[in-house]
mmCIF file of C-alpha atoms in Angstrom:
data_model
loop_
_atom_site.group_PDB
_atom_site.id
_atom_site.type_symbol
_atom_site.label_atom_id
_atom_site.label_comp_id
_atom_site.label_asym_id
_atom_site.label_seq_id
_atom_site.Cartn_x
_atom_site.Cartn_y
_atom_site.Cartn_z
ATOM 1 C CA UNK A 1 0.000 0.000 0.000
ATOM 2 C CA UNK A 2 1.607 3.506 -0.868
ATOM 3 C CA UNK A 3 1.322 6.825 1.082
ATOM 4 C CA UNK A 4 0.408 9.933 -0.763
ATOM 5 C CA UNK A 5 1.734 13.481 0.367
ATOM 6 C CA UNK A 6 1.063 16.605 -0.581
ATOM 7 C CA UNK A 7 3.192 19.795 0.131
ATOM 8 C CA UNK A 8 1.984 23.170 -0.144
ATOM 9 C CA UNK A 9 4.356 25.671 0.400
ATOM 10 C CA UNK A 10 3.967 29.564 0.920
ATOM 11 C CA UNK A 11 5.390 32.171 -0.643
ATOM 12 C CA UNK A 12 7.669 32.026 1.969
ATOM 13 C CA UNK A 13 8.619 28.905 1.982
ATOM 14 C CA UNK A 14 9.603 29.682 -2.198
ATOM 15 C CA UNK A 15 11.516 32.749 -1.183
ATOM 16 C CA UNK A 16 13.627 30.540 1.198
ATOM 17 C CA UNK A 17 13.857 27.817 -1.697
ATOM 18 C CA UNK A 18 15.144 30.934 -4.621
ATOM 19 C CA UNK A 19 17.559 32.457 -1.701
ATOM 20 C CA UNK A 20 18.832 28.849 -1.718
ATOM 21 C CA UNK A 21 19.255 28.544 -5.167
ATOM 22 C CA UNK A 22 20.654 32.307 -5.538
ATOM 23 C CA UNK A 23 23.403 30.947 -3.216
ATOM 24 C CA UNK A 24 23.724 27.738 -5.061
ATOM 25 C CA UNK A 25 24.320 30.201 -8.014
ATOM 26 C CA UNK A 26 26.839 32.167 -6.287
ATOM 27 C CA UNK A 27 28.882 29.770 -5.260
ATOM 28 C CA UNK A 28 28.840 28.723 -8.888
ATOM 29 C CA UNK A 29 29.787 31.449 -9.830
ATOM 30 C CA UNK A 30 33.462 29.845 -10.990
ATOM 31 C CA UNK A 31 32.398 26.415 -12.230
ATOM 32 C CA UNK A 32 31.642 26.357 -16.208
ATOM 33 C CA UNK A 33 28.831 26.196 -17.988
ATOM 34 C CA UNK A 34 29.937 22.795 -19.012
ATOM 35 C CA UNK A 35 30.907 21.440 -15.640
ATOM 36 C CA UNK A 36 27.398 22.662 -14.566
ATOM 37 C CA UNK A 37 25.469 21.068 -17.329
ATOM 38 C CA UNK A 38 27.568 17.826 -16.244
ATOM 39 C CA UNK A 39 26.819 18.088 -12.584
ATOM 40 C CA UNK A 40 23.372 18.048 -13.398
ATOM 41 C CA UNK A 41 23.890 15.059 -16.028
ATOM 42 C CA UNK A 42 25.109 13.616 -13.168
ATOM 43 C CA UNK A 43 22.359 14.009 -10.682
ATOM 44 C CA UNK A 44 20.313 12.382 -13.014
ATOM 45 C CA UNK A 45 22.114 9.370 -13.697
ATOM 46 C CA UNK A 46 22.158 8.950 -9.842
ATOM 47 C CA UNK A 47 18.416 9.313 -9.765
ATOM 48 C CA UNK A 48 18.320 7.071 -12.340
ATOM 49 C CA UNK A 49 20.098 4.408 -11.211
ATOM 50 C CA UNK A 50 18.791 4.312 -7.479
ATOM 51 C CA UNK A 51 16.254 3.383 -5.932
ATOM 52 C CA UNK A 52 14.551 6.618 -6.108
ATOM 53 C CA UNK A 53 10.707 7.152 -5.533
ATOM 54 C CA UNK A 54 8.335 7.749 -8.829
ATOM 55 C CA UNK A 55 7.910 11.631 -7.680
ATOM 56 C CA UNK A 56 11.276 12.276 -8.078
ATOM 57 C CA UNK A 57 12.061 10.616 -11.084
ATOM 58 C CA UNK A 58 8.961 12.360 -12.590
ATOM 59 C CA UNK A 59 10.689 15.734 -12.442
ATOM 60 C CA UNK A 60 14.090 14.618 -14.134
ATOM 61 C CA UNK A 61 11.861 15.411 -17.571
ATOM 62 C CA UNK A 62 12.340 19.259 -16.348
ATOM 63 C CA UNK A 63 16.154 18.914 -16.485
ATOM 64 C CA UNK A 64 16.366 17.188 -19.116
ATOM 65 C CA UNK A 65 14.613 19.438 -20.621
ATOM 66 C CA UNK A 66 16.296 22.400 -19.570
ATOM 67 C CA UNK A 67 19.501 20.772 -20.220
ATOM 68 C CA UNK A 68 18.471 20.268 -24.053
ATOM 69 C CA UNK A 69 17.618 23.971 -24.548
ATOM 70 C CA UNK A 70 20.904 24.732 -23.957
ATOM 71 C CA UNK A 71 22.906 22.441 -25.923
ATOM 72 C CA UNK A 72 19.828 22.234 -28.995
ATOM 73 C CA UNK A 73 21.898 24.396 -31.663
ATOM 74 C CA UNK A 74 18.441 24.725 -34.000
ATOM 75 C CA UNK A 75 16.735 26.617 -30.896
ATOM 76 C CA UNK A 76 19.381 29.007 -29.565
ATOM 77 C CA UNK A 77 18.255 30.285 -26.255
ATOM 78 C CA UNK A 78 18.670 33.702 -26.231
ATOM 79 C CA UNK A 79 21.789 34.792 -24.149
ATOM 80 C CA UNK A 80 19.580 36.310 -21.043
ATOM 81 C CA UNK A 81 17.916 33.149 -20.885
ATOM 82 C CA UNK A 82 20.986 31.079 -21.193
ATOM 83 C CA UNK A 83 22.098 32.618 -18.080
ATOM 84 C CA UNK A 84 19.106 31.755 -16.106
ATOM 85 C CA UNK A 85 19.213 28.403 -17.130
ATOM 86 C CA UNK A 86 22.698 27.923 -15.963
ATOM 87 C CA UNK A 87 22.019 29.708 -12.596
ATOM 88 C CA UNK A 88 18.733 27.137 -12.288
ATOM 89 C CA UNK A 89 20.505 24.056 -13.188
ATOM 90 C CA UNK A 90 23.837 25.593 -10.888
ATOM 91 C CA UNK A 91 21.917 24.050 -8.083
ATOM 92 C CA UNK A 92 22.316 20.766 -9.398
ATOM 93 C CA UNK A 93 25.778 20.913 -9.687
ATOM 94 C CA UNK A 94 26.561 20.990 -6.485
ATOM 95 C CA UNK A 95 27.439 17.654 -4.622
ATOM 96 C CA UNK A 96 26.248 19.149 -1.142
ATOM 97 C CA UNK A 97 22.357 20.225 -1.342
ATOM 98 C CA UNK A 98 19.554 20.760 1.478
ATOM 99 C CA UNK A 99 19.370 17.059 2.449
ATOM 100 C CA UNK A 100 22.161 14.505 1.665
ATOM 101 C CA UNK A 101 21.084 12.279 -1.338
ATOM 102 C CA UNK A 102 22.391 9.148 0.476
ATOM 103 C CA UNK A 103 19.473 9.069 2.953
ATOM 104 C CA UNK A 104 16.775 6.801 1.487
ATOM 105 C CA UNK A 105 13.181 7.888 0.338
ATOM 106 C CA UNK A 106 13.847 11.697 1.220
ATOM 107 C CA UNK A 107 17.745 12.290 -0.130
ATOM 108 C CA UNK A 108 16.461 13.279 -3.693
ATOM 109 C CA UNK A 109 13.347 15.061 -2.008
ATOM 110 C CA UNK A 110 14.764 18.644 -1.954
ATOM 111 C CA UNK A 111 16.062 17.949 -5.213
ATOM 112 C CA UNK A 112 12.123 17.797 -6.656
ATOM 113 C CA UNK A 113 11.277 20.532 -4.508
ATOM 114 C CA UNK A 114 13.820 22.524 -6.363
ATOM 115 C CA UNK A 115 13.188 21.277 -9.445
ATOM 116 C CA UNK A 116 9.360 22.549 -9.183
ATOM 117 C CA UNK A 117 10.629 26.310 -8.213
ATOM 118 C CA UNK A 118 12.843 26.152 -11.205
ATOM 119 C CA UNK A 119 10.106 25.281 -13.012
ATOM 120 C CA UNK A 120 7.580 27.421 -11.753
ATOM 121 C CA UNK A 121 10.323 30.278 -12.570
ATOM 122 C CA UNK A 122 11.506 29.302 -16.032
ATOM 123 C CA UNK A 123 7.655 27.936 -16.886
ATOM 124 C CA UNK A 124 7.842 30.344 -20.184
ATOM 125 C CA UNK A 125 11.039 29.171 -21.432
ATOM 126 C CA UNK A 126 10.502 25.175 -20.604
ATOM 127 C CA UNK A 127 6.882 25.881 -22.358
ATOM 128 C CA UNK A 128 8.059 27.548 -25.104
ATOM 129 C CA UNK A 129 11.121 25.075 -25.845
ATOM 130 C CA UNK A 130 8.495 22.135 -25.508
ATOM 131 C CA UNK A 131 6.032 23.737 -27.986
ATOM 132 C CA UNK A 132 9.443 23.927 -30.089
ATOM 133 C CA UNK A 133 10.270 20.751 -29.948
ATOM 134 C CA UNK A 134 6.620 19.369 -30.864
ATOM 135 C CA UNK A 135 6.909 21.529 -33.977
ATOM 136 C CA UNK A 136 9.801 20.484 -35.115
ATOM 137 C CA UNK A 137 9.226 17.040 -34.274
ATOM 138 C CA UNK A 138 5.604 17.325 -36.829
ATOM 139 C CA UNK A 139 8.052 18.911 -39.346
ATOM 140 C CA UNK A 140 10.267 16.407 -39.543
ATOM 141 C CA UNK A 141 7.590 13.926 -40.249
ATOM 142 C CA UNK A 142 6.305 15.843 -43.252
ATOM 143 C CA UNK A 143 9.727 16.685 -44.219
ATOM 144 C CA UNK A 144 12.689 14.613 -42.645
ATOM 145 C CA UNK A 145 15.139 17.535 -44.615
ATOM 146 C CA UNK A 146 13.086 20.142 -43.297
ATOM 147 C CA UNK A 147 15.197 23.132 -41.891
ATOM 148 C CA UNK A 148 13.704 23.861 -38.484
ATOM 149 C CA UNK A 149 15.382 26.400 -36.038
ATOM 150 C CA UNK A 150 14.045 28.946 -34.082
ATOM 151 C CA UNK A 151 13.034 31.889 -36.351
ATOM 152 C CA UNK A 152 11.027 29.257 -38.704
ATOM 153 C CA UNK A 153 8.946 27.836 -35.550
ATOM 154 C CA UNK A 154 8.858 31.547 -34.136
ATOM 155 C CA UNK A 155 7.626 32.676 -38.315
ATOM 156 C CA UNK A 156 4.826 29.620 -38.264
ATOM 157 C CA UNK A 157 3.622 30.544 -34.546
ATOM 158 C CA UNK A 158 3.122 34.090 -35.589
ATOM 159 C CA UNK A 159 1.146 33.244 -38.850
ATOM 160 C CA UNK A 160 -1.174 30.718 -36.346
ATOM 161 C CA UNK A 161 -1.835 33.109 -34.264
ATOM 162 C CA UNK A 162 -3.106 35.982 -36.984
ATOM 163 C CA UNK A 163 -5.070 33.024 -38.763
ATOM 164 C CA UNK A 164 -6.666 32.473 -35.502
ATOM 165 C CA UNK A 165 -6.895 36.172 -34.770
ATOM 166 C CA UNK A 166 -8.863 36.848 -38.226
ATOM 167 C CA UNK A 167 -11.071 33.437 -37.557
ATOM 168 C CA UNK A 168 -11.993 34.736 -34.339
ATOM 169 C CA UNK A 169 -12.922 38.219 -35.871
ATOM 170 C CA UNK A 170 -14.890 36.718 -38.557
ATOM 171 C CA UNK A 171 -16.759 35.050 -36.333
ATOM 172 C CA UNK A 172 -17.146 38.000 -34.086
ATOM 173 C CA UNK A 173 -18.496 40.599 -37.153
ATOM 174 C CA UNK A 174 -21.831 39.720 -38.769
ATOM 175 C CA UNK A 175 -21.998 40.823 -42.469
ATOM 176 C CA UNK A 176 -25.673 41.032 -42.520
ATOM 177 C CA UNK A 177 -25.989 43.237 -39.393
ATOM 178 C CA UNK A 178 -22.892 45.585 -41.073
ATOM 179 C CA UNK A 179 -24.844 46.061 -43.975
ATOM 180 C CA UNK A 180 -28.175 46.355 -43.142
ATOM 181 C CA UNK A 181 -30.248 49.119 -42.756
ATOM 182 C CA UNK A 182 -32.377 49.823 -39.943
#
């Protein structure tokens, strides 16, 4: 028989989780980008391979996630983003979090907690890289040569959103009441 648990935490309990994280990113501060993206590789080939519970291993989609948008040359996160990215996955990096990973059931359990705030904070960016990926994913089964990067999925989002635009005004403006005379 499982156990389910549910955490809510307050706004303060998030501003202690980002100070956290703003210190994980200090400290950082003189590790590479590389090393970073590899120290959070890392975590999740640890997760992986233990015996970790199914709500933690759920999350590892988010960092992999993250960790694709910055190495996926056809997206090419913008350079503010980038940076965010890094300082969110920073975190990660480091060997020595809130509770030791050796300790069984809860060791990875501040790691999903984090992984959530990161998520709740770079929510645009992981949505917008998803959407991304979906598109280019349908492209490439109409076209497997198809050129996808950024500025095409960014070109074909904009056109879907004036055809909806114009549907939705169509719909909205009723030629016979325009032109009719009362």
């Amino acid at each position: 028989m499982s156990l389910s648990i549910n955490l809510d935490l307050t706004e303060d309990d998030l501003k202690h989780f980002r100070l956290i994280m703003q210190h994980a990113s200090s400290a950082a501060a003189h590790i590479s980008p590389e090393d970073i993206v590899a120290g959070a590789e890392q975590l999740i080939h640890e997760i992986d391979e233990a015996d970790t519970p199914p709500f933690v291993k759920e999350r590892l989609v988010i960092l992999r996630l993250m960790i694709a948008m910055l190495s996926d040359i056809e997206w090419r996160l913008p350079e503010e983003d980038r940076e965010r990215v890094f300082k969110a996955l920073s975190y990660f990096a480091e060997p020595e979090d809130l509770v030791p990973d050796n300790i069984p059931v809860i060791g990875y359990l501040d790691d999903a907690i984090m992984i959530e705030v990161v998520a709740r904070d770079l929510n645009s960016e992981i949505q917008t890289y998803s959407d991304f990926c979906e598109f280019r994913e349908k492209a490439r089964s109409a076209d497997p040569n198809a050129a996808i990067d950024r500025e095409a999925w960014l070109k074909a989002r904009r056109e879907e959103l004036q055809s909806a635009k114009r549907r939705s005004v169509a719909k909205t403006l009723n030629p016979k009441k325009l032109f009719s005379r009362s």
